[in-house]
Amino acid sequence: MTLFLQVCVEKLLPFSSFANAFHQPTFIKQPMYKKAIYEVLQVASTRAGKAFLACPKSDQTDTSKSVDLHNNQMIDWAVTGFQPTGPKGLEPPDEERNPYKEVYPDVWVEPEAAAYTPPPAKKPRKSTAAEKPKVKEMIDEGTRERLVYEVRQKCRSIEDICISCGSLNVSREHPLFAGGMCQSCKVRREEEAIEAMNSGPAVGVRTSCAAQIAIKEDPWCCYMCEKGQKGVFGLLERHTDWPCRLQHFFANNHDQDFEQPKLYPPVMAEKRQPIRVLSLFDGIATGLLVLKELGIQVERYVASEVCDDSITVGIVRHQGRIMYVGDVRNVTRKHLHEWGPFDLVIGGSPCNDLSIVNPARKGLYEGTGRLFFEFYRLLHEARPKEGDNRPFFWLFENVVAMGVSDKRDISRFLEEVTAAHRARYFWGNLPGMNRLFGKVRTITTRSNSIKQGKDQHFPVFMNEKEDILWCTEMERVFGFPVHYTDVSNMSRLARQRLLGRSWSVPVIRHLFAPLKEYFACV
């Protein structure tokens, strides 16, 4: 009977190590060990061609004694170094080296590979925090130069590499140039473009060049916008439709339950016209304030508002540029034809009967919740007719703490997924609405909303004493100019109510910034 044992590869030793590895006490006590040594040395003696003396004739009937004698002779031969051939004489012939390689080609491992012991795998570190996506990949300069050389020699397509960092993990096309873009550069590009949108052109194209080139091109004209250029700069080939590609780059493409809204191509600068706005539930004219801050020219701003204090703030702060039309329920199709056409429709119906914070709320179909349908009605009346392809945008806002069914019904009527989930819900078709934006602390119409925590601590210190936020400080929190609501001897509580019902200026500026690509700017 042949003995088979399962042994780890790294524990196997060559015949030359027999003298050091052989253990005499185990050989005496363990029959299995003795039998294994006997079989191994039989193979070794066969390969070396070594013959041993036979047992005496008188002992031929005693098989165990014969085996022990034969075994002892082989052990003495092995301990002394397998003379006369030595360990080299024990190597198997070529035909016996890999007897199972052809029979089991999928599981056969070469000796060199079998001798390698991989390091133990590290256990993953447990963490309760959400795993962040890997956004950084180190690409050395030599790798980038090699990839550029391969592209020049037409050995590799420029679409297969990220033209920003040189990574081969391409996730999408670059929006501006022919080439690829990896996920980390996509995230970085979005962040840079958001900063540019908040302070300059919505495209966010940056140019770096030597001073001599800038002087030569004085007045400077970016090569992205130059009409006479061919659009090829070395390996960079500009997309002819890069404005549309950039728009799709920022389009909302996640969690969509409805068809993606229509994307309008940006309008050439010389063809842009001032914007015409219809603002429903206008409040303190946050929309007009933001459009002014962005430098967008406003031809007409029609506002529906019933709060006298809000109307007073709008009249005083905007010098009568707002056309107030009263209750939204009294606005008809005929009125819209007289005042329009409109390029932007915005609004946020009262949230009292929608907020789950209000235990006496009546929902979307009763009380002030029904005013949403007035926005829906006028939005459809103001839309361009079929065949009119002029850019038309809209934005609807409401409280985030609304019931699931109310949110679903609003989305079903507007047929748009919520494009931004911040301190409020926003529905709309503004370009790039899914861009990230930081959180702002909540201040409502109630005076106790500005106190912090269960113990109702005051939020600020004045002369080492706790104090509430002044109205001017609340205005700065919402992004309004200081004393924006300080009109008509209005009380502090009345001013806080106006601010609590208003939109956050930084958020609306963030959403309105792409409109600079469609309408005339100062």
mmCIF file of C-alpha atoms in Angstrom, residues 161-346:
data_model
loop_
_atom_site.group_PDB
_atom_site.id
_atom_site.type_symbol
_atom_site.label_atom_id
_atom_site.label_comp_id
_atom_site.label_asym_id
_atom_site.label_seq_id
_atom_site.Cartn_x
_atom_site.Cartn_y
_atom_site.Cartn_z
ATOM 1 C CA ILE A 161 -6.725 57.827 -21.303
ATOM 2 C CA CYS A 162 -7.757 60.625 -18.985
ATOM 3 C CA ILE A 163 -6.345 63.742 -20.635
ATOM 4 C CA SER A 164 -6.363 65.531 -17.270
ATOM 5 C CA CYS A 165 -4.156 63.190 -15.217
ATOM 6 C CA GLY A 166 -3.119 60.303 -17.501
ATOM 7 C CA SER A 167 -5.132 57.592 -15.741
ATOM 8 C CA LEU A 168 -6.281 54.591 -17.771
ATOM 9 C CA ASN A 169 -9.403 54.181 -15.625
ATOM 10 C CA VAL A 170 -11.589 56.215 -17.970
ATOM 11 C CA SER A 171 -15.213 56.592 -16.875
ATOM 12 C CA ARG A 172 -16.589 59.039 -19.471
ATOM 13 C CA GLU A 173 -15.728 61.383 -22.348
ATOM 14 C CA HIS A 174 -14.159 64.749 -21.595
ATOM 15 C CA PRO A 175 -16.811 67.467 -22.123
ATOM 16 C CA LEU A 176 -14.455 70.015 -23.745
ATOM 17 C CA PHE A 177 -11.866 68.019 -25.710
ATOM 18 C CA ALA A 178 -11.598 64.704 -27.540
ATOM 19 C CA GLY A 179 -10.343 62.299 -24.900
ATOM 20 C CA GLY A 180 -11.330 60.458 -21.762
ATOM 21 C CA MET A 181 -11.888 61.497 -18.160
ATOM 22 C CA CYS A 182 -11.510 59.431 -14.997
ATOM 23 C CA GLN A 183 -13.903 59.569 -12.055
ATOM 24 C CA SER A 184 -11.554 61.539 -9.777
ATOM 25 C CA CYS A 185 -11.020 64.234 -12.423
ATOM 26 C CA LYS A 186 -14.785 64.355 -13.006
ATOM 27 C CA VAL A 187 -15.323 65.133 -9.322
ATOM 28 C CA ARG A 188 -12.533 67.722 -9.392
ATOM 29 C CA ARG A 189 -13.904 69.301 -12.577
ATOM 30 C CA GLU A 190 -17.375 69.621 -11.052
ATOM 31 C CA GLU A 191 -15.967 71.370 -7.982
ATOM 32 C CA GLU A 192 -13.906 73.811 -10.074
ATOM 33 C CA ALA A 193 -16.808 74.590 -12.396
ATOM 34 C CA ILE A 194 -19.128 75.229 -9.449
ATOM 35 C CA GLU A 195 -16.699 77.812 -8.064
ATOM 36 C CA ALA A 196 -16.446 79.435 -11.493
ATOM 37 C CA MET A 197 -20.217 79.520 -11.875
ATOM 38 C CA ASN A 198 -20.541 81.357 -8.590
ATOM 39 C CA SER A 199 -18.050 84.037 -9.589
ATOM 40 C CA GLY A 200 -17.837 84.155 -13.379
ATOM 41 C CA PRO A 201 -19.003 82.486 -16.595
ATOM 42 C CA ALA A 202 -20.951 79.303 -16.090
ATOM 43 C CA VAL A 203 -18.539 77.303 -18.239
ATOM 44 C CA GLY A 204 -15.628 77.832 -15.896
ATOM 45 C CA VAL A 205 -12.921 77.549 -18.566
ATOM 46 C CA ARG A 206 -9.496 78.462 -17.216
ATOM 47 C CA THR A 207 -6.519 79.583 -19.267
ATOM 48 C CA SER A 208 -2.856 79.540 -18.262
ATOM 49 C CA CYS A 209 -0.225 80.918 -20.620
ATOM 50 C CA ALA A 210 3.004 82.847 -20.801
ATOM 51 C CA ALA A 211 2.914 86.632 -20.501
ATOM 52 C CA GLN A 212 4.125 87.030 -24.091
ATOM 53 C CA ILE A 213 1.149 85.065 -25.429
ATOM 54 C CA ALA A 214 -1.270 87.117 -23.340
ATOM 55 C CA ILE A 215 0.229 90.356 -24.683
ATOM 56 C CA LYS A 216 0.080 89.057 -28.252
ATOM 57 C CA GLU A 217 -3.617 88.210 -27.857
ATOM 58 C CA ASP A 218 -4.491 91.539 -26.231
ATOM 59 C CA PRO A 219 -7.419 91.951 -25.913
ATOM 60 C CA TRP A 220 -7.457 88.413 -24.634
ATOM 61 C CA CYS A 221 -9.891 85.928 -26.210
ATOM 62 C CA CYS A 222 -10.038 82.417 -24.821
ATOM 63 C CA TYR A 223 -9.263 79.753 -27.417
ATOM 64 C CA MET A 224 -12.417 77.928 -26.312
ATOM 65 C CA CYS A 225 -14.538 80.861 -27.481
ATOM 66 C CA GLU A 226 -12.533 82.033 -30.509
ATOM 67 C CA LYS A 227 -14.617 81.370 -33.621
ATOM 68 C CA GLY A 228 -11.720 81.541 -36.088
ATOM 69 C CA GLN A 229 -9.693 78.826 -34.386
ATOM 70 C CA LYS A 230 -9.667 75.327 -35.846
ATOM 71 C CA GLY A 231 -10.007 73.833 -32.395
ATOM 72 C CA VAL A 232 -6.806 71.742 -32.530
ATOM 73 C CA PHE A 233 -3.970 72.568 -30.133
ATOM 74 C CA GLY A 234 -1.315 69.857 -30.243
ATOM 75 C CA LEU A 235 -3.048 66.686 -29.082
ATOM 76 C CA LEU A 236 -6.028 68.654 -27.778
ATOM 77 C CA GLU A 237 -8.950 68.736 -30.180
ATOM 78 C CA ARG A 238 -11.845 70.908 -29.054
ATOM 79 C CA HIS A 239 -15.352 69.513 -29.433
ATOM 80 C CA THR A 240 -17.391 71.705 -31.758
ATOM 81 C CA ASP A 241 -20.423 71.216 -29.503
ATOM 82 C CA TRP A 242 -18.575 71.581 -26.206
ATOM 83 C CA PRO A 243 -21.196 73.934 -24.636
ATOM 84 C CA CYS A 244 -23.880 71.249 -25.036
ATOM 85 C CA ARG A 245 -21.531 68.522 -23.820
ATOM 86 C CA LEU A 246 -20.686 70.587 -20.754
ATOM 87 C CA GLN A 247 -24.375 71.043 -20.058
ATOM 88 C CA HIS A 248 -24.964 67.285 -20.210
ATOM 89 C CA PHE A 249 -21.925 66.862 -17.957
ATOM 90 C CA PHE A 250 -23.821 68.606 -15.142
ATOM 91 C CA ALA A 251 -27.239 67.162 -15.981
ATOM 92 C CA ASN A 252 -29.057 65.313 -13.232
ATOM 93 C CA ASN A 253 -28.499 61.618 -13.960
ATOM 94 C CA HIS A 254 -29.276 59.826 -10.718
ATOM 95 C CA ASP A 255 -32.427 58.491 -9.090
ATOM 96 C CA GLN A 256 -34.560 59.595 -12.016
ATOM 97 C CA ASP A 257 -38.142 58.420 -11.905
ATOM 98 C CA PHE A 258 -39.097 60.587 -14.890
ATOM 99 C CA GLU A 259 -37.689 61.567 -18.222
ATOM 100 C CA GLN A 260 -34.718 63.919 -18.041
ATOM 101 C CA PRO A 261 -35.785 67.537 -18.651
ATOM 102 C CA LYS A 262 -35.005 69.147 -21.977
ATOM 103 C CA LEU A 263 -31.563 70.721 -22.136
ATOM 104 C CA TYR A 264 -31.272 73.953 -24.100
ATOM 105 C CA PRO A 265 -27.968 74.720 -25.853
ATOM 106 C CA PRO A 266 -26.286 77.904 -24.563
ATOM 107 C CA VAL A 267 -27.050 81.067 -26.521
ATOM 108 C CA MET A 268 -24.274 82.990 -28.271
ATOM 109 C CA ALA A 269 -23.307 86.132 -26.357
ATOM 110 C CA GLU A 270 -24.388 88.536 -29.104
ATOM 111 C CA LYS A 271 -27.855 86.931 -29.294
ATOM 112 C CA ARG A 272 -28.700 86.955 -25.600
ATOM 113 C CA GLN A 273 -31.658 89.049 -24.451
ATOM 114 C CA PRO A 274 -32.678 90.348 -20.998
ATOM 115 C CA ILE A 275 -34.684 87.877 -18.950
ATOM 116 C CA ARG A 276 -38.437 88.098 -18.236
ATOM 117 C CA VAL A 277 -39.493 86.569 -14.926
ATOM 118 C CA LEU A 278 -42.795 85.458 -13.411
ATOM 119 C CA SER A 279 -42.408 85.011 -9.652
ATOM 120 C CA LEU A 280 -45.286 83.362 -7.781
ATOM 121 C CA PHE A 281 -45.400 83.621 -3.958
ATOM 122 C CA ASP A 282 -42.542 86.086 -4.378
ATOM 123 C CA GLY A 283 -41.872 86.957 -0.729
ATOM 124 C CA ILE A 284 -39.193 89.621 -0.346
ATOM 125 C CA ALA A 285 -38.004 89.429 -3.983
ATOM 126 C CA THR A 286 -35.091 87.042 -3.436
ATOM 127 C CA GLY A 287 -35.202 86.032 -7.106
ATOM 128 C CA LEU A 288 -34.738 89.592 -8.378
ATOM 129 C CA LEU A 289 -31.983 90.260 -5.840
ATOM 130 C CA VAL A 290 -30.022 87.197 -7.003
ATOM 131 C CA LEU A 291 -30.448 88.020 -10.698
ATOM 132 C CA LYS A 292 -29.046 91.491 -10.004
ATOM 133 C CA GLU A 293 -26.098 90.060 -8.068
ATOM 134 C CA LEU A 294 -25.317 87.710 -10.967
ATOM 135 C CA GLY A 295 -25.380 90.639 -13.386
ATOM 136 C CA ILE A 296 -28.263 89.259 -15.460
ATOM 137 C CA GLN A 297 -30.305 92.002 -17.101
ATOM 138 C CA VAL A 298 -33.997 91.840 -16.111
ATOM 139 C CA GLU A 299 -36.469 93.223 -18.638
ATOM 140 C CA ARG A 300 -39.583 92.499 -16.600
ATOM 141 C CA TYR A 301 -40.197 91.038 -13.153
ATOM 142 C CA VAL A 302 -43.855 90.199 -12.463
ATOM 143 C CA ALA A 303 -44.542 89.089 -8.882
ATOM 144 C CA SER A 304 -47.592 87.614 -7.175
ATOM 145 C CA GLU A 305 -47.591 88.353 -3.431
ATOM 146 C CA VAL A 306 -50.276 89.094 -0.818
ATOM 147 C CA CYS A 307 -48.168 89.943 2.256
ATOM 148 C CA ASP A 308 -48.068 93.728 2.693
ATOM 149 C CA ASP A 309 -44.745 93.674 4.557
ATOM 150 C CA SER A 310 -43.109 91.614 1.794
ATOM 151 C CA ILE A 311 -44.456 93.961 -0.881
ATOM 152 C CA THR A 312 -43.129 96.957 1.051
ATOM 153 C CA VAL A 313 -39.624 95.448 1.196
ATOM 154 C CA GLY A 314 -39.714 94.694 -2.541
ATOM 155 C CA ILE A 315 -40.885 98.196 -3.504
ATOM 156 C CA VAL A 316 -38.323 99.968 -1.318
ATOM 157 C CA ARG A 317 -35.295 97.790 -2.102
ATOM 158 C CA HIS A 318 -35.887 97.547 -5.866
ATOM 159 C CA GLN A 319 -37.135 101.076 -6.561
ATOM 160 C CA GLY A 320 -40.450 100.055 -8.079
ATOM 161 C CA ARG A 321 -38.974 97.690 -10.702
ATOM 162 C CA ILE A 322 -41.324 94.903 -9.572
ATOM 163 C CA MET A 323 -44.791 94.632 -11.093
ATOM 164 C CA TYR A 324 -47.017 93.296 -8.290
ATOM 165 C CA VAL A 325 -50.202 91.530 -9.463
ATOM 166 C CA GLY A 326 -51.833 90.441 -6.203
ATOM 167 C CA ASP A 327 -53.256 87.002 -5.374
ATOM 168 C CA VAL A 328 -52.009 84.144 -7.563
ATOM 169 C CA ARG A 329 -55.542 82.748 -7.765
ATOM 170 C CA ASN A 330 -56.668 85.832 -9.664
ATOM 171 C CA VAL A 331 -54.031 85.542 -12.410
ATOM 172 C CA THR A 332 -55.511 84.225 -15.652
ATOM 173 C CA ARG A 333 -54.258 83.078 -19.038
ATOM 174 C CA LYS A 334 -55.188 86.471 -20.485
ATOM 175 C CA HIS A 335 -52.971 88.205 -17.921
ATOM 176 C CA LEU A 336 -50.007 86.012 -18.825
ATOM 177 C CA HIS A 337 -50.416 86.833 -22.511
ATOM 178 C CA GLU A 338 -50.443 90.544 -21.666
ATOM 179 C CA TRP A 339 -47.404 90.440 -19.350
ATOM 180 C CA GLY A 340 -45.387 87.752 -21.122
ATOM 181 C CA PRO A 341 -43.842 85.892 -22.686
ATOM 182 C CA PHE A 342 -41.718 84.706 -19.754
ATOM 183 C CA ASP A 343 -38.316 83.044 -19.742
ATOM 184 C CA LEU A 344 -38.283 81.994 -16.088
ATOM 185 C CA VAL A 345 -41.120 80.964 -13.755
ATOM 186 C CA ILE A 346 -40.241 80.578 -10.072
#
